[in-house]
Coordinates of C-alpha atoms and ligand atoms in Angstrom, one line a residue:
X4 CA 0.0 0.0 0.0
X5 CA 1.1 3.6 -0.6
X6 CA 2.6 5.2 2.6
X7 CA -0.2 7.0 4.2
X8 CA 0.2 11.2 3.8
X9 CA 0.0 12.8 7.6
X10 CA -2.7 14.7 8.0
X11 CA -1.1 17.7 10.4
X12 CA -4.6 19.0 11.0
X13 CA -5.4 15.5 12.5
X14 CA -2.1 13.4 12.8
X15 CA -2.7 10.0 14.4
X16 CA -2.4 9.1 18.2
X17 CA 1.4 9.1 19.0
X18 CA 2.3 4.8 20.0
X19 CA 4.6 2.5 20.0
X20 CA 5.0 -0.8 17.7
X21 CA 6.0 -4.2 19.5
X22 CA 5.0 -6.7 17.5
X23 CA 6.7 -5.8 13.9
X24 CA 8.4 -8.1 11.8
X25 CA 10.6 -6.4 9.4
X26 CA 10.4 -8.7 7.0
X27 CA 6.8 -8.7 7.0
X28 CA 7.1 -5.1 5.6
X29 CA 8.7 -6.3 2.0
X30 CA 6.0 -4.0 0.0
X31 CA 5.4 -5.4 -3.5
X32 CA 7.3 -2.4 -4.9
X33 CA 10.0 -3.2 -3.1
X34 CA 9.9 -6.8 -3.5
X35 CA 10.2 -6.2 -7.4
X36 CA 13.1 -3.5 -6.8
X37 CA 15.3 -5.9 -5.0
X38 CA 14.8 -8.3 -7.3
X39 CA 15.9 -6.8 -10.1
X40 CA 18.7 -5.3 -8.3
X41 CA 20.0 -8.5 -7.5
X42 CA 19.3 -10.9 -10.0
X43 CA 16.7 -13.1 -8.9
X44 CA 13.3 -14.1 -10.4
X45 CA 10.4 -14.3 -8.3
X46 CA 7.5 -16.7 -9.4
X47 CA 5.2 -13.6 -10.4
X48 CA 5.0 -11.7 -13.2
X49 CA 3.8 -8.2 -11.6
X50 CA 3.1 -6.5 -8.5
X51 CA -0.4 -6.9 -9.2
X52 CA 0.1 -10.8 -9.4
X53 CA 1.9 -10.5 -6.6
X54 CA -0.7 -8.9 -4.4
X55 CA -3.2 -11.3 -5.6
X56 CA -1.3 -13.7 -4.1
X57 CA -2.0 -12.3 -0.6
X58 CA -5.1 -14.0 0.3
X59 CA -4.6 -16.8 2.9
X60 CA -5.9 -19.8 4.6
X61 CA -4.1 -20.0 7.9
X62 CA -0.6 -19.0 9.2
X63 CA 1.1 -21.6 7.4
X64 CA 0.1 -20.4 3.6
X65 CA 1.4 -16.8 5.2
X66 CA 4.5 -18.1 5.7
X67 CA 5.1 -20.0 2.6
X68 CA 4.7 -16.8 0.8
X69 CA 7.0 -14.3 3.4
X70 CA 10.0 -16.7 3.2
X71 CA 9.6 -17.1 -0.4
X72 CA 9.7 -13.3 -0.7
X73 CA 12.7 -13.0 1.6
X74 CA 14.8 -14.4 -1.7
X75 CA 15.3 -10.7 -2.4
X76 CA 16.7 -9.3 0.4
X77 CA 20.9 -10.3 0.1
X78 CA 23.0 -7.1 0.9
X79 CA 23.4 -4.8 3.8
X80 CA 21.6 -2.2 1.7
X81 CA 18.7 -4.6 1.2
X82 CA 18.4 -4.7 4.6
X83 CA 18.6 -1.0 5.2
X84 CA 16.2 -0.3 2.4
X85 CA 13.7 -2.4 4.0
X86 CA 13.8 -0.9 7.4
X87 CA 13.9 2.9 5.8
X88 CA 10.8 2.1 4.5
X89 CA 9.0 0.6 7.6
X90 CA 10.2 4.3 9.2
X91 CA 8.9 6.2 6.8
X92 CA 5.5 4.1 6.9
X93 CA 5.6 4.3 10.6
X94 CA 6.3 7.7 10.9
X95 CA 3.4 8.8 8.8
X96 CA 1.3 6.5 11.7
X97 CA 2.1 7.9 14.7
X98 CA 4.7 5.5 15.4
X99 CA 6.7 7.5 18.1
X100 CA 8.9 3.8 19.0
X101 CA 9.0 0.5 17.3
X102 CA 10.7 -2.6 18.8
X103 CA 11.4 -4.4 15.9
X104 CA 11.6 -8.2 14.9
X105 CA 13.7 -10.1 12.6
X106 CA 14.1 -13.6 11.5
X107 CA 18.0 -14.6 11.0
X108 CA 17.5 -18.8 10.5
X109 CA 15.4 -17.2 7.6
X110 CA 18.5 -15.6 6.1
X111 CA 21.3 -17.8 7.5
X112 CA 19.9 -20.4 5.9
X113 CA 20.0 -19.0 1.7
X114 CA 23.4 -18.2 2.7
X115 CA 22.7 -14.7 4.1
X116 CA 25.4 -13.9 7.3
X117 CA 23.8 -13.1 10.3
X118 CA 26.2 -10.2 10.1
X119 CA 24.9 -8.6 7.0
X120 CA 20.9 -8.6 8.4
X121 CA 22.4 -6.9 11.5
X122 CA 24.9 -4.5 10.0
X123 CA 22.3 -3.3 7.6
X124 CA 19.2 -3.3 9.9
X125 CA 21.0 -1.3 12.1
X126 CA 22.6 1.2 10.0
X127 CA 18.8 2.4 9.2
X128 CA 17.8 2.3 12.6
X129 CA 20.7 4.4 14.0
X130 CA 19.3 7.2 11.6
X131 CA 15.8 6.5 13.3
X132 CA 15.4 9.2 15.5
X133 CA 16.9 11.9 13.9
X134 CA 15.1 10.6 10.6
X135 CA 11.8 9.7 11.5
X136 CA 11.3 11.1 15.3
X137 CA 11.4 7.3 16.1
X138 CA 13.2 5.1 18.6
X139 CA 14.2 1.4 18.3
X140 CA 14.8 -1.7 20.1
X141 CA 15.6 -5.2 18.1
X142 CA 14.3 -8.5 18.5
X143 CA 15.8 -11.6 17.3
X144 CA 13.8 -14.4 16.6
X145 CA 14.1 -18.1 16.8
X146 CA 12.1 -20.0 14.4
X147 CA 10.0 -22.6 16.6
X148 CA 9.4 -25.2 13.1
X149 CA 13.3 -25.2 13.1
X150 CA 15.5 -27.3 15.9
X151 CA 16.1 -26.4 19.4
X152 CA 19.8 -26.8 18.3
X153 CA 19.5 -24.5 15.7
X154 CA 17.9 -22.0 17.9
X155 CA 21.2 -22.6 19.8
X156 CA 23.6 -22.2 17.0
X157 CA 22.0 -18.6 16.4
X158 CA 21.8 -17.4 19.5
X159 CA 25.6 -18.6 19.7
X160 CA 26.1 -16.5 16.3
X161 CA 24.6 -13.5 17.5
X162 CA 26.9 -13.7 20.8
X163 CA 28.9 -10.3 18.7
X164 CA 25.8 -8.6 18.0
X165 CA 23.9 -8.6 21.7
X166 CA 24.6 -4.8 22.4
X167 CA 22.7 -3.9 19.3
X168 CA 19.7 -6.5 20.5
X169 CA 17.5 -6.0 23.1
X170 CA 15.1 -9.3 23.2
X171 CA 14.6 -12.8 21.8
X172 CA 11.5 -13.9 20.4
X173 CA 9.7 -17.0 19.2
X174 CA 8.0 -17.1 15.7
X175 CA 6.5 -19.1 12.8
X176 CA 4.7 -22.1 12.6
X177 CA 3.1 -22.7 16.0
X178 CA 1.2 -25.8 16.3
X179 CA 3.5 -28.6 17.2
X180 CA 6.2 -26.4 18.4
X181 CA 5.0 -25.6 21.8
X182 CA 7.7 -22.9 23.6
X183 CA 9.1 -25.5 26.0
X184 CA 11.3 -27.0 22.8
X185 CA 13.0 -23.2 23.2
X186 CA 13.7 -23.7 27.2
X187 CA 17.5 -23.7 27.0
X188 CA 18.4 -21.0 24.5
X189 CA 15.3 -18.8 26.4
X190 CA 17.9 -19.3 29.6
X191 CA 20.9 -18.1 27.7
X192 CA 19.4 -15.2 26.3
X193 CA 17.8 -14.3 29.9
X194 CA 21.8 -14.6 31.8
X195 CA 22.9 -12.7 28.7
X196 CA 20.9 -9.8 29.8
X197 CA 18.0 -10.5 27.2
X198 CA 14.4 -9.7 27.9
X199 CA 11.9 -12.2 26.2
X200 CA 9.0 -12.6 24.2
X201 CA 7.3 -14.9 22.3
X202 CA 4.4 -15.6 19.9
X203 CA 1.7 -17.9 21.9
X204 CA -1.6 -18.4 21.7
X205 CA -2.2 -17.5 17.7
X206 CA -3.0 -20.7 16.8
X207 CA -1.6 -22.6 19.2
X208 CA -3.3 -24.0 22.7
X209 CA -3.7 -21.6 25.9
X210 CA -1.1 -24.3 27.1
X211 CA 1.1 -22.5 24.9
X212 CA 0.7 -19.3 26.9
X213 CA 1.6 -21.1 30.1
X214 CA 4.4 -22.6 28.9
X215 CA 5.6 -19.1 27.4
X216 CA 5.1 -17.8 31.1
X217 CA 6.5 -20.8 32.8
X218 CA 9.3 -22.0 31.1
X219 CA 10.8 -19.2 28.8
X220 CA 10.1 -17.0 31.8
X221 CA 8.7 -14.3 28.9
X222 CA 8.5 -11.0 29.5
X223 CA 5.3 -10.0 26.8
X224 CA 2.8 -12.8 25.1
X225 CA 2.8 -11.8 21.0
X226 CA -0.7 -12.7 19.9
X227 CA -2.1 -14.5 23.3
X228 CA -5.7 -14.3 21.5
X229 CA -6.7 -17.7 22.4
X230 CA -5.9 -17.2 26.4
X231 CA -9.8 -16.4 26.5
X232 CA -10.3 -19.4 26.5
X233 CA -8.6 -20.5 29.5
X234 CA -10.0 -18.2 32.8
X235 CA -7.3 -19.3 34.9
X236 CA -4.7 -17.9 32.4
X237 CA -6.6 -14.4 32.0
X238 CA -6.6 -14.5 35.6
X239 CA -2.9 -15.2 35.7
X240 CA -2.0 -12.1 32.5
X241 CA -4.3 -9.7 34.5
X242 CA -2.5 -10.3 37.8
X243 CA 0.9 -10.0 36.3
X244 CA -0.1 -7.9 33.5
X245 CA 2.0 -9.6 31.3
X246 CA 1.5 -7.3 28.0
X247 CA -0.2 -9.0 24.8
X248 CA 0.8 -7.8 21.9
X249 CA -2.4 -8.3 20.0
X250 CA -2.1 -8.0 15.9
X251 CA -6.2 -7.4 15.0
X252 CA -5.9 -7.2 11.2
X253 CA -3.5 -10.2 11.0
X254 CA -5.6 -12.3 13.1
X255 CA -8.9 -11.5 10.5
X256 CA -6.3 -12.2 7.7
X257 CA -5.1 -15.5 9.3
X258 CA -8.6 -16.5 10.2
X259 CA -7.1 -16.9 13.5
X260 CA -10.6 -14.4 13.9
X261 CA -13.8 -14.5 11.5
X262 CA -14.2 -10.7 11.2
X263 CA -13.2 -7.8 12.3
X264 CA -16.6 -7.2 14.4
X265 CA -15.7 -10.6 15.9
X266 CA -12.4 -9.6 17.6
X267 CA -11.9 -10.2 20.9
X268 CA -10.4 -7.1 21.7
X269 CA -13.0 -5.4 23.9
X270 CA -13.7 -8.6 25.9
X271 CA -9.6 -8.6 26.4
X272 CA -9.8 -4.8 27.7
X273 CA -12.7 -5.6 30.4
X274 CA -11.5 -8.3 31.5
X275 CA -8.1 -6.1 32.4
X276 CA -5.6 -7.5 30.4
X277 CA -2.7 -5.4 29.1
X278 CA -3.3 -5.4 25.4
X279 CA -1.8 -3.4 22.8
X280 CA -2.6 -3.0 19.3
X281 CA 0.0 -4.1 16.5
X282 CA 0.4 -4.4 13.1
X283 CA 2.6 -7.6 12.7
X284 CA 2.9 -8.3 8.8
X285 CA 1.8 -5.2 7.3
X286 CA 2.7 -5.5 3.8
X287 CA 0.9 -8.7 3.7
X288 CA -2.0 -7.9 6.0
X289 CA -3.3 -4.7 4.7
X290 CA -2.4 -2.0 7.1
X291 CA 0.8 -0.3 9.4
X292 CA 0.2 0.5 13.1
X293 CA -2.3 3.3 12.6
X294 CA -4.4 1.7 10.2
X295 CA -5.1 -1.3 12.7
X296 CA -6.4 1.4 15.2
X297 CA -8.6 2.4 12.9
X298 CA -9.9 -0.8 11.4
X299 CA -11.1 -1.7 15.3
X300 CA -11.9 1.6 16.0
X301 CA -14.5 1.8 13.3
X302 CA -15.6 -2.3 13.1
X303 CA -15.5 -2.2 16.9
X304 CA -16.7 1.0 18.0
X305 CA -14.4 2.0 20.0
X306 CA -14.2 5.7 21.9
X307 CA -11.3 8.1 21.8
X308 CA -10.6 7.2 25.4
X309 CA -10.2 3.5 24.7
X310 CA -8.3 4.3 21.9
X311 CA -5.8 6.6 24.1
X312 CA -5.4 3.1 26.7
X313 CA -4.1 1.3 23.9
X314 CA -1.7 3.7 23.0
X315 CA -0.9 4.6 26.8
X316 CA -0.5 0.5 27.4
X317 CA 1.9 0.5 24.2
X318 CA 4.3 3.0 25.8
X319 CA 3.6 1.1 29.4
X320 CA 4.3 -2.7 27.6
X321 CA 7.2 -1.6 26.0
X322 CA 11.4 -2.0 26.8
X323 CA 11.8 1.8 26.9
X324 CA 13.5 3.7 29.7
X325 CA 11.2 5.1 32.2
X326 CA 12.5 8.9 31.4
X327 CA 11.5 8.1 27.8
X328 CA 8.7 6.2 28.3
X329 CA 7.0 8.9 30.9
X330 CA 7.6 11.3 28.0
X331 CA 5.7 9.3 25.2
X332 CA 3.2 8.4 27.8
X333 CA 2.9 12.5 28.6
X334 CA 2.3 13.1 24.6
X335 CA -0.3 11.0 24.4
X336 CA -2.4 12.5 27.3
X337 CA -1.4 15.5 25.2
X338 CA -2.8 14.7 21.9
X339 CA -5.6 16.3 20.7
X340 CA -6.7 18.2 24.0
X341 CA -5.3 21.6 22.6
Ligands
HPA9 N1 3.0 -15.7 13.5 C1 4.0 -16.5 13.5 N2 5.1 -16.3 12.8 C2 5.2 -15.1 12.1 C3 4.1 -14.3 12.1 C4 3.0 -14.5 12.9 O1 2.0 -13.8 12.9 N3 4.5 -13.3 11.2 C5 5.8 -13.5 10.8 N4 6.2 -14.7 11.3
ZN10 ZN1 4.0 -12.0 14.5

């Protein structure tokens, strides 16, 4: 989609983005650009047959489709492109911070180093906040359908990298690759100083959720839809406030939810949970940060107030410093009140 033109007689809440993947932000333009820039032929002809292409099933025929498009991305400058471009999206959303994931197994495994994804991520980012008015964190990613051993071998890789990362994470196919299979490298990153996150509770079980808690010691749930259906576990999030980072066009594109009208997200805010609203895969999934407040603003009916919690429980969920978080926290009470 085109990046959305601020509007400065209404820009959009000021928030924070914490459940991102970068890759997930390879535009169709893009996509094509690198391509040609590096030699490689993707299975469609145009964008147009590209984007035609975006209509899934279920996570799994997502994912076929964003590792198949990751062929593109090979240099440092691939990499930096790619982020520029989230920034710029962002920016024009409100986006204030934006902790960021990445997939290395994804890229270490066409033969892309480790080193290259980080260098060039990172050389965007640094420009971040005098670019875009926006901070950064990173968040490296284990992929859960891959080995434990594997998860090892990159966290191992990334040993040079850890000032320039601030969390691990736990993504792709869910079902079948319950967190617990991560226990060991989720205790590494934790004595290395890591926080912790992981994706639970998309498709996979509420037992997910627990084990995400219980054994990777996480820090945030990504998703955590499906803990509704486990009391004891809402009970458990609400007590801790252990953030969700809930993604609400993703899950209607996933058909993790029917419709938009459907999503759980105002049962999640009654029954006190710390939610936050997130656009995951945006190029895929048909909307950046801003454009997910919107869609359950409008299919939900949700009030300006409700929409200001979600934005104030961004800032609150995030890995910010307190100074900079108060501040965020102090623009949003701002916003719009003259
Ligand atoms: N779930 C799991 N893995 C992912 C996702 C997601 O929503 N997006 C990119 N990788
Ligand atoms: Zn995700």
């Amino acid at each position: 989609m085109p990046p959305t033109t601020p509007n400065p007689a209404n820009p959009p809440l000021p928030k924070a983005e914490l459940h991102l993947h970068i890759e997930g932000t390879l535009e169709p333009e893009l996509a094509f650009a690198l391509a040609e820039r590096n030699g490689v032929t993707l299975p469609y002809a145009t964008e147009d047959a590209l984007r035609r292409a975006y209509s899934f099933s279920d996570l799994q025929s997502f994912l076929n489709l964003y590792y198949a498009l990751m062929a593109v991305l090979r240099t440092e400058n691939d990499f930096a492109d790619l982020a520029h471009a989230y920034l710029a999206r962002a920016q024009a959303q409100g986006v204030r911070h934006a902790e960021i994931f990445f997939d290395p197994q994804a890229h270490t495994s066409r033969g892309v180093p480790l080193g290259t994804v980080v260098e060039g991520l990172t050389r965007a980012l640094d420009t971040a906040g005098e670019r875009y008015g926006i901070t950064t964190r990173l968040i490296m990613c284990f992929l859960r359908d891959q080995s434990a051993e594997s998860a090892l071998a990159t966290f191992e890789a990334a040993r040079p990298y850890l000032d320039r990362i601030t969390a691990v994470g736990l993504d792709s196919a869910e079902v079948g690759h319950p967190p617990s299979k991560f226990k060991e490298v989720y205790a590494l990153a934790r004595e290395a100083g890591l926080k912790c996150v992981a994706h639970a509770g998309e498709e996979g079980p509420p037992a997910y959720v627990w084990e995400a808690l219980d054994v990777l010691g996480v820090d945030r749930v990504d998703h955590g839809v499906r803990c509704l259906e486990d009391p004891e576990l809402v009970a458990r999030l609400v007590a801790d406030q252990v953030p969700l980072t809930v993604c609400p066009l993703s899950n209607v594109r996933l058909r993790v939810i029917d419709t938009m009208a459907d999503h759980p997200l105002p049962a999640m805010l009654d029954a006190g949970l710390l939610v936050t609203v997130n656009s995951d895969d945006p190029a895929y999934f048909g909307g950046y940060a801003d454009d997910n407040f919107t869609a359950v603003r409008d299919a939900l009916d949700l009030d300006e107030e409700t929409l200001r919690t979600l934005a104030c429980n961004s800032f609150r969920a995030s890995f910010l410093d307190e100074a900079t978080r108060e501040a965020y926290l102090k623009e949003v009470e701002a916003h719009g009140r003259g």
